[in-house]
Amino acid sequence: MSAVSKQAKRMTTHVLKQMKEKGEKITMLTAYDYSMAKIIDAAGIDVILVGDSASNVMAGHETTLPITLDQMIYHASSVIRAINKALVVVDLPFGTYQGNTKKALASAIRIMKESGAHSVKLEGGKSILDSVTRIVSAGVPVMGHLGLTPQSIYNFGTYTVRAKEEEEAQRLIEDAQLLEKHGCYAIVLEKIPAKLAKVVTASISIPTIGIGAGGAVDGQVLVSHDLFGITKDFNPRFLRRYMNLFEDMTNAVQSYIGDVKSGDFPNEKEQY
Ligand code: KIV
């Protein structure tokens, strides 16, 4: 397939906006590697997020803070090699954009140039607007992220639901409007009351993509390892597991161990 015809089938930020207008829900899942991205893209997902949750899921860190720009670029380029259709958005990791617009632009450009990704995601509202403006004006599409923003976990103290109080809820609505005004093409709303997510969604014309934000948003995102049940000790109310791969994979490994120990594997047909 030529580069041009491959491009024609791709999801774009423009199509995502049309989906909101038509009331068609947007689907988004995380992927950090080639094989997982291949499955998720071929299954028909709209957006793949190379999330900094790779720090937890792939590297076993307690928070998203340690992951580096080089590591995000490595994950993103693996994902990009797998996809045909999905729009790929990559998290700018902690420390690569906060408080320095020049650095923010340089980080976004490295991601776009070195991985071939289609857009970047930044956490925060008012405080990151200058970085959003600078990145957008360089031609890089930016997705926002409000509510529970895991890169600020040491500021929040816990991973509990955000914006339950009127003041924080009001600030979140204003932040969403500001992000739209400064050029974001979509906003992730993480772990906020469903009623608030509905108000935010109605107050902006760009799509909202929720995780733990109820059903009145324009789309949903989950960490794919949670959806597949590979992570088993993470059980928030918002999570729906579609498989229990932790158990299935454990059983498979134990069967393999048993077969090797007993001499059953490899059999006659499984050798040269
Ligand atoms: O990094 C990530 O996986 C995310 C999602 C939880 C939205 O930001």
PDB file of N, CA, C and O and ligand atoms in Angstrom, residues 30 49 51-53 91 121 145 188 190 211 223, ligand 1:
ATOM      1  N   THR A  30      -4.691   2.338  25.563  1.00  0.00           N
ATOM      2  CA  THR A  30      -3.236   2.514  25.598  1.00  0.00           C
ATOM      3  C   THR A  30      -2.552   1.360  24.867  1.00  0.00           C
ATOM      4  O   THR A  30      -3.083   0.251  24.796  1.00  0.00           O
ATOM      5  N   LEU A  49      -3.286   5.568  22.730  1.00  0.00           N
ATOM      6  CA  LEU A  49      -2.521   6.449  23.610  1.00  0.00           C
ATOM      7  C   LEU A  49      -1.264   5.724  24.068  1.00  0.00           C
ATOM      8  O   LEU A  49      -1.353   4.673  24.719  1.00  0.00           O
ATOM      9  N   GLY A  51       0.659   6.047  26.639  1.00  0.00           N
ATOM     10  CA  GLY A  51       0.544   6.784  27.890  1.00  0.00           C
ATOM     11  C   GLY A  51       1.811   6.666  28.724  1.00  0.00           C
ATOM     12  O   GLY A  51       2.556   5.685  28.611  1.00  0.00           O
ATOM     13  N   ASP A  52       2.003   7.679  29.590  1.00  0.00           N
ATOM     14  CA  ASP A  52       3.139   7.551  30.513  1.00  0.00           C
ATOM     15  C   ASP A  52       2.814   6.535  31.612  1.00  0.00           C
ATOM     16  O   ASP A  52       3.647   6.245  32.477  1.00  0.00           O
ATOM     17  N   SER A  53       1.594   5.947  31.543  1.00  0.00           N
ATOM     18  CA  SER A  53       1.272   4.799  32.408  1.00  0.00           C
ATOM     19  C   SER A  53       2.200   3.627  32.084  1.00  0.00           C
ATOM     20  O   SER A  53       2.270   2.658  32.838  1.00  0.00           O
ATOM     21  N   ASP A  91       2.058  10.741  25.449  1.00  0.00           N
ATOM     22  CA  ASP A  91       2.196  11.617  26.617  1.00  0.00           C
ATOM     23  C   ASP A  91       3.565  12.284  26.639  1.00  0.00           C
ATOM     24  O   ASP A  91       4.595  11.609  26.492  1.00  0.00           O
ATOM     25  N   LYS A 121       0.105  14.569  24.264  1.00  0.00           N
ATOM     26  CA  LYS A 121      -0.849  14.884  25.342  1.00  0.00           C
ATOM     27  C   LYS A 121      -0.078  15.507  26.508  1.00  0.00           C
ATOM     28  O   LYS A 121       0.994  15.036  26.871  1.00  0.00           O
ATOM     29  N   HIS A 145      -5.486  17.090  29.294  1.00  0.00           N
ATOM     30  CA  HIS A 145      -5.794  16.054  30.292  1.00  0.00           C
ATOM     31  C   HIS A 145      -6.083  16.769  31.616  1.00  0.00           C
ATOM     32  O   HIS A 145      -5.199  17.415  32.177  1.00  0.00           O
ATOM     33  N   VAL A 188      -8.760  14.639  27.726  1.00  0.00           N
ATOM     34  CA  VAL A 188      -9.044  13.490  28.595  1.00  0.00           C
ATOM     35  C   VAL A 188      -9.552  14.036  29.932  1.00  0.00           C
ATOM     36  O   VAL A 188      -8.981  14.978  30.493  1.00  0.00           O
ATOM     37  N   GLU A 190     -10.150  12.647  33.613  1.00  0.00           N
ATOM     38  CA  GLU A 190      -9.866  11.453  34.415  1.00  0.00           C
ATOM     39  C   GLU A 190     -10.453  11.583  35.810  1.00  0.00           C
ATOM     40  O   GLU A 190     -10.209  12.552  36.527  1.00  0.00           O
ATOM     41  N   ILE A 211     -12.113   8.717  31.510  1.00  0.00           N
ATOM     42  CA  ILE A 211     -11.694   7.497  32.213  1.00  0.00           C
ATOM     43  C   ILE A 211     -12.148   7.708  33.653  1.00  0.00           C
ATOM     44  O   ILE A 211     -11.666   8.613  34.339  1.00  0.00           O
ATOM     45  N   VAL A 223      -6.656   1.790  30.185  1.00  0.00           N
ATOM     46  CA  VAL A 223      -5.322   1.202  30.034  1.00  0.00           C
ATOM     47  C   VAL A 223      -5.550  -0.241  29.572  1.00  0.00           C
ATOM     48  O   VAL A 223      -6.271  -1.002  30.230  1.00  0.00           O
TER      49      VAL A 223
HETATM   50  O1  KIV B   1      -1.006   7.435  30.775  1.00  0.00           O
HETATM   51  C1  KIV B   1      -2.171   7.029  30.610  1.00  0.00           C
HETATM   52  O2  KIV B   1      -2.426   5.824  30.435  1.00  0.00           O
HETATM   53  C2  KIV B   1      -3.249   8.013  30.659  1.00  0.00           C
HETATM   54  C3  KIV B   1      -4.649   7.489  30.661  1.00  0.00           C
HETATM   55  C4  KIV B   1      -4.986   6.973  32.007  1.00  0.00           C
HETATM   56  C5  KIV B   1      -5.616   8.502  30.189  1.00  0.00           C
HETATM   57  O3  KIV B   1      -2.995   9.175  30.688  1.00  0.00           O
END
